[in-house]
Coordinates of C-alpha atoms in Angstrom, one line a residue:
M21 CA 176.9 -67.2 410.4
T22 CA 176.7 -70.9 409.5
D23 CA 178.9 -73.6 410.8
T24 CA 178.5 -75.6 407.6
K25 CA 181.8 -76.9 406.3
R26 CA 180.5 -78.5 403.2
K27 CA 179.9 -76.3 400.2
L28 CA 176.2 -76.1 399.7
R29 CA 174.3 -76.3 396.4
S30 CA 173.0 -72.8 396.7
E31 CA 176.5 -71.4 396.7
A32 CA 176.7 -72.2 392.9
W33 CA 174.2 -69.4 392.6
F34 CA 175.1 -67.0 395.4
G35 CA 178.7 -67.6 396.2
G36 CA 181.7 -65.6 394.8
E37 CA 182.2 -62.2 393.1
G38 CA 181.5 -62.9 389.5
K39 CA 178.8 -61.6 387.2
N40 CA 176.4 -64.5 387.7
A41 CA 176.6 -64.3 391.5
F42 CA 176.1 -60.5 391.3
M43 CA 172.9 -61.0 389.3
H44 CA 171.5 -63.7 391.5
R45 CA 172.1 -61.8 394.7
S46 CA 171.1 -58.4 393.4
W47 CA 167.7 -59.5 392.2
M48 CA 167.0 -61.4 395.4
K49 CA 167.9 -58.3 397.4
N50 CA 165.0 -56.4 395.9
Q51 CA 162.8 -58.3 398.4
G52 CA 164.7 -56.6 401.2
I53 CA 167.0 -59.5 401.9
P54 CA 170.2 -58.4 403.6
A55 CA 173.6 -59.2 402.2
D56 CA 174.7 -61.5 405.0
A57 CA 171.8 -63.9 404.1
F58 CA 174.0 -65.0 401.2
D59 CA 177.0 -66.0 403.4
G60 CA 176.7 -69.7 402.6
R61 CA 173.9 -70.5 405.0
P62 CA 171.4 -73.2 403.9
V63 CA 168.7 -72.0 401.5
I64 CA 165.4 -73.8 402.3
G65 CA 162.7 -73.9 399.6
I66 CA 159.2 -74.0 401.0
C67 CA 157.2 -75.7 398.3
N68 CA 153.6 -74.5 398.8
T69 CA 150.4 -76.0 397.4
W70 CA 148.3 -73.1 398.9
S71 CA 145.3 -72.2 396.8
E72 CA 141.9 -70.8 397.5
L73 CA 140.6 -73.2 394.9
T74 CA 141.9 -76.0 397.1
P75 CA 139.9 -75.6 400.3
C76 CA 141.9 -78.2 402.1
N77 CA 145.1 -76.2 401.6
A78 CA 143.7 -72.7 401.8
H79 CA 145.5 -72.2 405.2
L80 CA 148.9 -73.2 404.1
R81 CA 150.2 -69.6 403.6
A82 CA 149.9 -69.2 407.4
L83 CA 151.6 -72.5 408.0
A84 CA 154.5 -71.4 405.7
D85 CA 155.1 -68.5 408.1
H86 CA 155.6 -71.0 411.0
V87 CA 158.1 -73.0 408.8
K88 CA 160.0 -69.8 408.0
R89 CA 160.4 -69.0 411.7
G90 CA 162.0 -72.3 412.3
V91 CA 164.3 -72.0 409.4
Y92 CA 165.4 -68.5 410.5
E93 CA 165.9 -69.8 414.1
A94 CA 168.2 -72.5 412.8
G95 CA 170.3 -70.2 410.7
G96 CA 168.8 -70.9 407.3
L97 CA 167.3 -68.7 404.6
P98 CA 163.6 -69.7 403.8
L99 CA 162.3 -69.0 400.3
E100 CA 158.7 -69.9 399.5
F101 CA 157.6 -70.9 396.0
P102 CA 154.3 -72.1 394.6
V103 CA 153.4 -75.1 392.5
M104 CA 150.2 -76.2 391.0
S105 CA 147.6 -77.1 393.6
L106 CA 145.3 -80.1 393.3
G107 CA 142.0 -79.8 395.0
E108 CA 140.0 -82.9 395.1
S109 CA 136.7 -81.1 395.8
N110 CA 136.8 -78.7 392.8
M111 CA 139.1 -80.0 390.1
R112 CA 137.7 -81.8 387.0
P113 CA 137.8 -84.3 385.5
T114 CA 139.9 -85.6 388.4
A115 CA 142.8 -84.3 390.4
M116 CA 144.6 -87.6 389.8
L117 CA 145.0 -86.6 386.1
F118 CA 147.4 -83.9 387.2
R119 CA 149.4 -85.6 390.0
N120 CA 152.2 -86.5 387.6
L121 CA 152.1 -83.0 386.1
V122 CA 152.6 -81.4 389.6
S123 CA 155.4 -83.8 390.3
M124 CA 157.2 -82.5 387.2
D125 CA 156.5 -78.9 388.4
V126 CA 158.0 -79.8 391.8
E127 CA 161.0 -81.6 390.5
E128 CA 162.0 -78.9 388.0
S129 CA 161.3 -76.1 390.4
I130 CA 163.7 -77.7 393.0
R131 CA 166.3 -78.6 390.4
G132 CA 166.3 -75.2 388.6
N133 CA 166.6 -73.1 391.7
P134 CA 169.2 -72.4 394.5
I135 CA 167.7 -74.8 397.0
D136 CA 169.7 -76.9 399.5
G137 CA 166.7 -78.5 401.2
V138 CA 163.0 -78.4 400.8
I139 CA 159.8 -78.3 403.0
L140 CA 156.8 -79.7 401.2
L141 CA 153.5 -78.1 402.4
V142 CA 150.8 -80.6 401.5
G143 CA 147.2 -81.4 402.5
C144 CA 144.6 -82.4 399.9
D145 CA 144.8 -85.9 398.6
K146 CA 147.1 -85.7 395.5
T147 CA 149.3 -82.8 396.8
T148 CA 151.1 -85.2 399.1
P149 CA 152.1 -87.9 396.6
A150 CA 152.8 -85.3 393.8
L151 CA 155.2 -83.3 396.0
L152 CA 156.9 -86.4 397.4
M153 CA 157.3 -87.9 393.9
G154 CA 158.9 -84.7 392.6
A155 CA 161.2 -84.3 395.6
A156 CA 162.2 -88.0 395.5
S157 CA 163.5 -87.5 391.9
C158 CA 165.7 -84.7 393.1
N159 CA 167.0 -86.4 396.3
L160 CA 167.7 -83.3 398.5
P161 CA 167.1 -83.1 402.2
T162 CA 163.3 -83.1 402.5
I163 CA 160.5 -82.9 405.1
A164 CA 156.8 -83.0 404.3
V165 CA 154.4 -81.0 406.5
S166 CA 150.7 -81.8 406.2
G167 CA 148.1 -79.1 406.7
G168 CA 146.1 -81.2 409.1
P169 CA 142.4 -82.4 409.2
M170 CA 139.4 -80.2 409.8
L171 CA 137.6 -80.3 413.1
N172 CA 134.9 -83.0 413.5
G173 CA 131.8 -82.3 411.4
K174 CA 128.7 -81.6 413.5
F175 CA 125.1 -81.9 412.4
R176 CA 122.0 -82.0 414.6
G177 CA 123.8 -83.6 417.6
Q178 CA 125.9 -86.1 415.8
D179 CA 129.5 -86.2 414.4
I180 CA 129.5 -86.3 410.6
G181 CA 132.5 -87.2 408.5
S182 CA 133.7 -85.3 405.4
G183 CA 132.9 -87.4 402.3
T184 CA 131.6 -90.4 404.2
H185 CA 128.4 -88.7 405.2
V186 CA 128.0 -87.2 401.7
W187 CA 127.7 -90.7 400.4
K188 CA 125.4 -91.8 403.3
F189 CA 123.1 -88.8 403.2
A190 CA 122.9 -88.9 399.4
E191 CA 121.8 -92.5 399.6
E192 CA 119.2 -91.5 402.3
V193 CA 117.8 -88.8 400.0
K194 CA 117.8 -91.3 397.1
A195 CA 115.9 -93.8 399.2
G196 CA 113.4 -91.2 400.3
R197 CA 114.4 -91.3 403.9
M198 CA 116.0 -87.8 404.2
P199 CA 114.5 -84.6 402.9
V200 CA 116.6 -82.6 400.5
A201 CA 116.4 -79.6 402.8
D202 CA 118.1 -81.6 405.6
F203 CA 120.7 -82.8 403.2
L204 CA 121.6 -79.2 402.2
A205 CA 121.6 -78.1 405.8
A206 CA 124.4 -80.5 406.6
E207 CA 126.9 -78.7 404.2
Q208 CA 128.2 -76.1 406.7
G209 CA 128.3 -78.5 409.5
Q210 CA 130.4 -80.9 407.6
S211 CA 133.2 -78.4 406.8
R212 CA 133.5 -76.1 409.7
S213 CA 137.2 -75.3 409.9
A214 CA 140.3 -75.1 407.8
G215 CA 141.9 -78.4 406.9
S216 CA 141.5 -81.6 404.9
C217 CA 139.0 -84.4 405.3
M218 CA 138.7 -85.5 408.9
T219 CA 137.8 -89.1 408.0
M220 CA 140.4 -91.7 407.2
G221 CA 140.1 -90.7 403.6
T222 CA 143.1 -90.2 401.2
A223 CA 144.2 -86.9 402.7
S224 CA 144.4 -88.3 406.3
T225 CA 145.8 -91.6 405.0
M226 CA 148.6 -89.8 403.1
A227 CA 149.4 -87.6 406.1
S228 CA 149.7 -90.8 408.1
M229 CA 151.9 -92.3 405.4
V230 CA 154.2 -89.2 405.7
E231 CA 154.6 -89.9 409.4
A232 CA 154.9 -93.7 409.0
L233 CA 157.6 -93.3 406.3
G234 CA 159.6 -91.0 408.6
I235 CA 159.5 -88.1 406.1
G236 CA 157.4 -86.0 408.4
M237 CA 157.7 -84.9 412.0
P238 CA 156.1 -86.8 414.9
D239 CA 152.3 -86.2 415.1
N240 CA 152.1 -85.1 411.5
A241 CA 149.2 -87.4 410.8
A242 CA 146.5 -86.2 413.2
I243 CA 147.0 -82.7 414.7
P244 CA 143.9 -80.7 413.6
A245 CA 144.6 -77.9 411.1
V246 CA 143.4 -75.2 413.5
D247 CA 145.2 -76.6 416.6
S248 CA 148.1 -74.4 417.6
R249 CA 150.3 -77.5 417.8
R250 CA 150.1 -77.8 414.0
G251 CA 152.0 -74.4 413.8
V252 CA 154.5 -75.7 416.4
L253 CA 155.1 -78.8 414.2
A254 CA 155.7 -76.6 411.2
Q255 CA 158.1 -74.4 413.1
M256 CA 160.0 -77.5 414.3
A257 CA 160.2 -78.8 410.8
G258 CA 161.7 -75.5 409.7
R259 CA 164.5 -76.0 412.3
Q260 CA 164.9 -79.6 411.4
I261 CA 165.4 -79.2 407.7
V262 CA 168.3 -76.9 408.3
D263 CA 169.9 -79.6 410.4
L264 CA 169.3 -82.2 407.7
V265 CA 171.0 -80.0 405.1
R266 CA 174.0 -79.5 407.4
R267 CA 174.2 -83.3 407.9
D268 CA 173.5 -83.9 404.2
V269 CA 170.6 -86.3 405.0
T270 CA 168.8 -86.7 401.7
I271 CA 165.3 -88.1 401.1
A272 CA 166.7 -91.3 399.8
E273 CA 168.2 -92.0 403.2
I274 CA 164.7 -91.8 404.8
L275 CA 162.5 -93.4 402.1
T276 CA 164.1 -96.8 402.3
R277 CA 162.6 -100.3 401.8
Q278 CA 162.1 -100.6 405.5
A279 CA 160.2 -97.3 405.6
F280 CA 157.8 -98.4 402.9
E281 CA 157.2 -101.8 404.6
N282 CA 156.4 -99.9 407.8
A283 CA 153.9 -97.6 405.9
I284 CA 152.1 -100.6 404.3
R285 CA 151.5 -102.2 407.7
V286 CA 150.4 -98.9 409.2
N287 CA 148.0 -98.4 406.4
G288 CA 146.3 -101.7 407.3
A289 CA 146.2 -100.8 411.0
I290 CA 144.5 -97.4 410.3
G291 CA 142.1 -98.7 407.6
G292 CA 143.8 -96.4 405.1
S293 CA 142.6 -95.5 401.6
T294 CA 143.1 -97.8 398.6
N295 CA 144.6 -94.7 396.9
A296 CA 147.7 -95.2 399.1
V297 CA 148.6 -98.3 397.0
L298 CA 149.0 -96.2 393.8
H299 CA 150.8 -93.3 395.5
L300 CA 153.3 -95.4 397.5
I301 CA 154.2 -97.5 394.5
A302 CA 154.8 -94.3 392.5
I303 CA 156.9 -92.6 395.2
A304 CA 159.0 -95.8 395.7
N305 CA 159.6 -96.1 392.0
R306 CA 160.9 -92.5 391.9
I307 CA 163.3 -93.1 394.8
G308 CA 164.5 -96.5 393.5
V309 CA 162.8 -98.9 395.9
D310 CA 161.1 -101.9 394.2
L311 CA 157.6 -101.9 395.6
S312 CA 154.8 -104.1 394.1
L313 CA 151.2 -105.1 394.7
E314 CA 152.5 -108.4 396.1
D315 CA 154.3 -106.4 398.8
W316 CA 151.0 -104.8 399.7
D317 CA 149.3 -108.1 400.1
R318 CA 152.1 -109.9 401.8
L319 CA 152.9 -107.2 404.3
G320 CA 149.4 -106.0 405.0
R321 CA 147.4 -109.2 404.8
D322 CA 147.5 -110.2 408.5
V323 CA 147.5 -106.6 409.9
P324 CA 144.3 -105.9 411.9
T325 CA 142.6 -102.6 411.6
I326 CA 142.6 -101.1 415.1
V327 CA 141.7 -97.5 414.3
D328 CA 137.9 -97.1 414.6
L329 CA 137.5 -94.2 412.1
M330 CA 135.1 -93.4 409.4
P331 CA 134.6 -94.7 406.7
S332 CA 135.4 -98.1 408.3
G333 CA 134.4 -97.2 411.8
R334 CA 132.8 -94.5 414.1
F335 CA 135.2 -91.8 415.0
L336 CA 137.1 -88.9 413.2
M337 CA 140.6 -87.6 413.0
E338 CA 140.2 -85.1 415.9
D339 CA 139.3 -88.0 418.2
F340 CA 142.3 -90.0 416.7
Y341 CA 144.7 -87.2 417.7
Y342 CA 143.3 -86.9 421.3
A343 CA 143.5 -90.7 421.6
G344 CA 147.3 -90.7 420.9
G345 CA 147.6 -90.5 417.2
L346 CA 149.7 -92.5 414.9
A347 CA 152.5 -93.1 417.5
A348 CA 150.0 -95.1 419.6
V349 CA 149.1 -97.3 416.6
M350 CA 152.7 -97.9 415.6
A351 CA 153.5 -98.8 419.2
S352 CA 150.9 -101.5 419.1
L353 CA 152.3 -102.8 415.9
D354 CA 155.8 -102.7 417.3
E355 CA 154.7 -104.9 420.3
V356 CA 154.0 -107.8 418.0
G357 CA 157.1 -107.2 415.8
L358 CA 155.4 -105.7 412.8
L359 CA 157.6 -102.7 412.4
H360 CA 161.2 -102.0 411.4
R361 CA 162.3 -100.1 414.6
D362 CA 165.6 -98.9 413.2
A363 CA 164.1 -97.1 410.2
M364 CA 165.4 -93.5 410.3
T365 CA 163.2 -90.5 410.3
V366 CA 163.7 -86.8 409.5
S367 CA 163.6 -86.1 413.3
A368 CA 167.1 -87.7 413.6
K369 CA 165.5 -90.4 415.7
T370 CA 164.5 -93.9 414.6
I371 CA 160.9 -95.0 414.4
G372 CA 161.5 -97.2 417.5
E373 CA 162.8 -94.3 419.5
L374 CA 159.8 -92.1 418.6
I375 CA 157.1 -94.6 419.5
D376 CA 158.6 -96.2 422.6
G377 CA 156.1 -95.7 425.4
A378 CA 153.6 -93.9 423.2
P379 CA 150.3 -93.8 425.2
N380 CA 146.8 -94.8 424.0
Y381 CA 144.4 -92.5 425.8
N382 CA 141.2 -94.0 424.3
S383 CA 141.0 -97.7 423.6
E384 CA 137.7 -97.2 421.7
V385 CA 139.3 -95.0 419.0
I386 CA 142.6 -97.0 418.9
R387 CA 141.6 -100.5 419.8
P388 CA 143.8 -103.2 421.3
L389 CA 145.2 -105.7 418.7
S390 CA 143.1 -108.3 420.5
Q391 CA 139.9 -106.4 419.7
P392 CA 140.3 -105.1 416.2
L393 CA 137.7 -103.4 414.0
T394 CA 138.7 -105.9 411.3
K395 CA 141.0 -108.9 411.7
E396 CA 142.6 -108.5 408.3
G397 CA 142.7 -104.8 407.6
G398 CA 145.4 -104.5 404.9
I399 CA 144.6 -103.9 401.3
S400 CA 143.8 -107.2 399.6
I401 CA 145.2 -107.8 396.1
L402 CA 143.1 -109.9 393.8
R403 CA 144.1 -111.7 390.6
G404 CA 142.4 -113.8 388.0
N405 CA 141.4 -113.6 384.4
L406 CA 139.4 -110.4 385.1
A407 CA 142.5 -108.7 386.7
P408 CA 145.6 -110.6 385.6
D409 CA 147.8 -107.6 386.7
G410 CA 145.9 -107.1 389.9
A411 CA 143.0 -105.3 391.5
V412 CA 142.5 -104.0 395.1
I413 CA 139.8 -104.2 397.8
K414 CA 139.7 -102.6 401.3
P415 CA 138.3 -105.3 403.6
S416 CA 137.8 -103.0 406.5
A417 CA 135.2 -101.0 404.5
A418 CA 133.5 -104.0 402.9
T419 CA 130.6 -106.2 403.9
P420 CA 131.9 -109.5 405.3
E421 CA 129.1 -111.5 403.7
L422 CA 130.0 -110.2 400.3
M423 CA 133.7 -111.1 400.5
Q424 CA 132.9 -114.4 398.8
H425 CA 130.3 -113.9 396.1
R426 CA 129.1 -115.0 392.7
G427 CA 126.7 -112.9 390.7
K428 CA 125.6 -111.7 387.3
A429 CA 127.2 -108.6 385.9
V430 CA 125.3 -105.4 385.3
V431 CA 127.6 -103.5 383.0
F432 CA 128.2 -99.7 382.6
E433 CA 130.4 -98.9 379.6
N434 CA 131.5 -95.5 381.2
I435 CA 130.3 -93.2 383.9
E436 CA 127.8 -91.4 381.7
H437 CA 126.3 -94.8 380.9
Y438 CA 126.0 -95.5 384.6
Y439 CA 124.2 -92.2 385.3
A440 CA 121.8 -92.8 382.4
R441 CA 121.1 -96.4 383.4
I442 CA 121.3 -96.8 387.1
D443 CA 117.8 -95.7 388.0
D444 CA 116.0 -97.0 385.0
P445 CA 113.0 -98.9 386.4
E446 CA 113.6 -101.6 383.8
L447 CA 117.2 -102.3 384.8
D448 CA 117.6 -106.0 385.6
I449 CA 119.5 -105.7 388.9
D450 CA 119.1 -107.2 392.4
A451 CA 121.2 -107.5 395.5
S452 CA 123.1 -110.5 394.1
S453 CA 124.2 -108.6 391.0
V454 CA 127.7 -107.4 390.4
M455 CA 128.0 -103.8 389.1
V456 CA 130.8 -103.4 386.6
L457 CA 132.0 -99.9 385.5
K458 CA 134.4 -99.7 382.6
N459 CA 136.6 -97.1 381.0
C460 CA 137.3 -95.1 384.1
G461 CA 141.0 -96.1 384.5
P462 CA 144.2 -94.1 383.9
R463 CA 143.7 -93.9 380.1
G464 CA 139.9 -94.4 380.0
Y465 CA 138.7 -91.4 382.0
P466 CA 141.5 -90.2 381.6
G467 CA 143.1 -89.9 385.0
M468 CA 141.4 -92.7 386.9
A469 CA 138.6 -90.8 388.7
E470 CA 137.1 -91.6 392.0
V471 CA 133.9 -93.0 390.6
G472 CA 134.4 -96.7 391.4
N473 CA 132.1 -96.6 394.5
M474 CA 129.0 -96.5 392.3
P475 CA 125.9 -95.6 394.4
L476 CA 123.3 -98.3 394.4
P477 CA 120.1 -97.9 392.4
A478 CA 117.2 -96.1 394.3
K479 CA 114.9 -99.2 394.0
L480 CA 117.4 -101.3 395.9
L481 CA 118.2 -98.6 398.5
K482 CA 114.4 -98.3 399.2
Q483 CA 114.4 -102.1 399.9
G484 CA 117.0 -101.5 402.6
I485 CA 120.0 -102.9 400.6
S486 CA 123.1 -101.0 401.5
D487 CA 125.9 -102.7 399.7
M488 CA 126.7 -104.8 396.6
V489 CA 129.8 -106.0 394.9
R490 CA 131.1 -103.4 392.6
I491 CA 134.1 -103.7 390.2
S492 CA 135.9 -101.0 388.2
D493 CA 139.2 -99.9 386.8
A494 CA 138.5 -96.6 388.5
R495 CA 139.5 -95.5 392.0
M496 CA 137.2 -94.9 395.0
S497 CA 137.2 -91.9 397.3
G498 CA 139.1 -92.7 400.5
T499 CA 136.1 -91.4 402.4
A500 CA 133.7 -94.0 400.8
Y501 CA 132.9 -97.5 401.8
G502 CA 131.5 -100.8 400.5
T503 CA 132.5 -104.0 398.8
V504 CA 134.2 -102.3 395.9
V505 CA 137.0 -103.9 393.8
L506 CA 139.1 -101.2 392.2
H507 CA 142.2 -100.5 390.1
V508 CA 141.5 -103.5 387.8
A509 CA 144.6 -103.9 385.6
P510 CA 144.9 -103.8 382.7
E511 CA 142.1 -101.3 382.5
A512 CA 139.3 -101.6 379.9
A513 CA 140.7 -98.8 377.7
A514 CA 144.0 -100.7 377.5
G515 CA 142.3 -103.8 376.3
G516 CA 142.0 -105.6 379.6
A517 CA 139.4 -108.3 380.2
L518 CA 137.2 -105.8 381.9
A519 CA 136.4 -104.4 378.5
L520 CA 134.9 -107.7 377.4
V521 CA 132.4 -108.1 380.3
R522 CA 128.7 -108.2 379.2
D523 CA 125.4 -108.0 381.1
G524 CA 124.6 -111.4 382.6
D525 CA 128.2 -112.8 382.7
L526 CA 128.9 -114.6 386.0
I527 CA 131.7 -113.0 388.1
E528 CA 133.2 -114.7 391.1
L529 CA 134.9 -112.7 394.0
D530 CA 136.9 -114.6 396.6
V531 CA 138.8 -112.2 398.8
A532 CA 140.2 -114.9 401.1
G533 CA 141.5 -116.8 398.0
R534 CA 142.6 -113.5 396.4
R535 CA 140.6 -114.3 393.2
L536 CA 138.6 -112.3 390.8
E537 CA 137.2 -114.4 387.9
L538 CA 135.0 -113.8 384.9
L539 CA 133.3 -117.1 384.3
V540 CA 133.3 -117.0 380.6
S541 CA 135.2 -119.4 378.3
E542 CA 138.4 -118.3 376.7
E543 CA 136.9 -119.1 373.3
E544 CA 134.1 -116.7 373.9
L545 CA 136.4 -114.0 375.2
A546 CA 138.6 -114.4 372.1
I547 CA 135.5 -113.8 369.9
R548 CA 134.6 -110.7 372.0
R549 CA 138.2 -109.4 371.8
R550 CA 138.1 -109.5 368.0
D551 CA 135.1 -107.1 368.1
W552 CA 136.6 -104.8 370.7
K553 CA 137.8 -101.4 369.6
P554 CA 139.9 -99.1 371.9
P555 CA 138.3 -95.7 372.8
A556 CA 139.5 -92.6 370.9
S557 CA 142.4 -90.8 372.5
P558 CA 142.4 -87.1 373.4
E559 CA 143.7 -84.9 370.6
G560 CA 146.6 -82.7 371.7
G561 CA 147.3 -81.1 375.0
Y562 CA 148.3 -82.6 378.3
Q563 CA 145.6 -85.2 378.3
S564 CA 147.1 -86.6 375.1
L565 CA 150.5 -86.9 376.7
Y566 CA 148.9 -88.5 379.8
V567 CA 147.1 -91.2 377.9
E568 CA 150.2 -92.0 375.8
R569 CA 152.7 -92.3 378.6
V570 CA 150.8 -93.2 381.8
L571 CA 151.6 -96.6 383.4
Q572 CA 148.8 -98.9 384.6
A573 CA 147.5 -99.0 388.2
D574 CA 149.7 -101.8 389.3
K575 CA 152.7 -99.7 388.5
G576 CA 151.4 -96.6 390.3
C577 CA 150.1 -94.6 387.3
D578 CA 153.2 -92.6 387.0
F579 CA 154.6 -91.6 383.6
D580 CA 157.0 -94.1 382.2
F581 CA 159.6 -91.4 381.6
L582 CA 159.5 -90.1 385.2
V583 CA 160.3 -93.4 386.9
G584 CA 163.7 -93.3 388.6
R585 CA 165.8 -90.8 390.5
R586 CA 167.7 -88.1 388.6
D587 CA 169.0 -86.0 391.5
A588 CA 169.3 -82.3 391.6
G589 CA 172.8 -81.6 390.4
I590 CA 173.9 -78.0 389.5
P591 CA 172.3 -76.8 386.2
R592 CA 174.2 -74.8 383.6
H593 CA 174.3 -71.0 383.9
S594 CA 171.3 -69.1 382.6
H595 CA 173.4 -66.1 381.5

């Protein structure tokens, strides 16, 4: 029996003796659910992104069972339901194209069903923001449970990082320093357990954001997927969501302005993915918090990166967990007043209460603030005539000597043009050049693919050159590295200045001054703009809707009609 006094949302389906209640209960009972399960106890939806096509999430069915145990123990009724799963490794043209679609799936699945609270089972990159966006629009009690990272990759006596070493090894092959046979031999060693990327890529970054925002349980960021403690966390989350429902603590009470400010600073400290910028802005816009690129720059600018993880550093997520995890990082930030201690979390404790006394067991993995990996680790926001609405760069993954640079543009009109041109022996390119990739943004790809970290040409790699300034309206894989300027807004396909760049144009990058300038006169740009034609739009289908309604990168790439909170309410009867 439940001690809930407040009438729950699910009772609009299951309560009473009328025809509709009869139908709802009767059909649910064909699963072997006893009658007293519909006595008014909280119904907890378990929103699962499990899929064998999403390797990072292929273990989430087992994790759901742990959640169910916790829900049952706390006196709730758990009901698992699927939504579209977004796998970064297999899905084309890019999983980002479908993030907004999945958020709609989640929102309407929650709103249309007898759910009082929801557990979001997430893992691979886009599954976390998609589910949080959908849940935020409904504003029910919510907890996100991440699937956890893989065990450290191992190859011939060294640790290798998912994604990060793909880029490194591929460049070694291209430069003629690594045999193809060795490259292929590393495949199994890189991915040797269930879980998501064990580098500080987008999956691990977003799992860390879940914990920093307070919408996940303590230690959500770093427990390896195959560690038994991940199952314990899921079970405790199952218990806790029932308590949140009984206390009517909705997601909007957790995802506050203070929570987002904490998350931005944590992202700087961990050297988090640039993709977090897009996702946190989109989530904030759904819940009703005004979050901008300026907030990212202002709040993260002076935060040092103290987590020494690939792709910025040396270690991996398994090491991060053993070193103390995110609580140790947040405790360091708290010591210098960089956190809102009173931000509430789903655990019913404040951030301050959770991190007080959090130990750091390995000061190489989680460095002291006085000995950071990078002094300014936050995402830097650049503006100028090439990016009037902003662009981003991740200083912790960049080459310090390139943070102020002027060079001649080598232009690729799209990703196919890049592939066709990059290793042309006649290509006029050297280490001082600035590589520019167009038409890979939200509209241009469409979906804003992770192609912004353009691998260098083989002839330069063979000369020992490992980094160059690269600029694009695309995204970069969170596992990648380099002096890469991304998310240029407006994008080329929307008529941004990026569309007007030509080979040989001078471009100036000044990260300290937050500037990105195309050194071409306004008169010449006006002439070029008259000759520019927008690319053809997709004809019909979801991609057509996407191109028509997607917002630019500085607004989080959500659909314009999805911004804002609509809450769950009680829909009209179906019969």
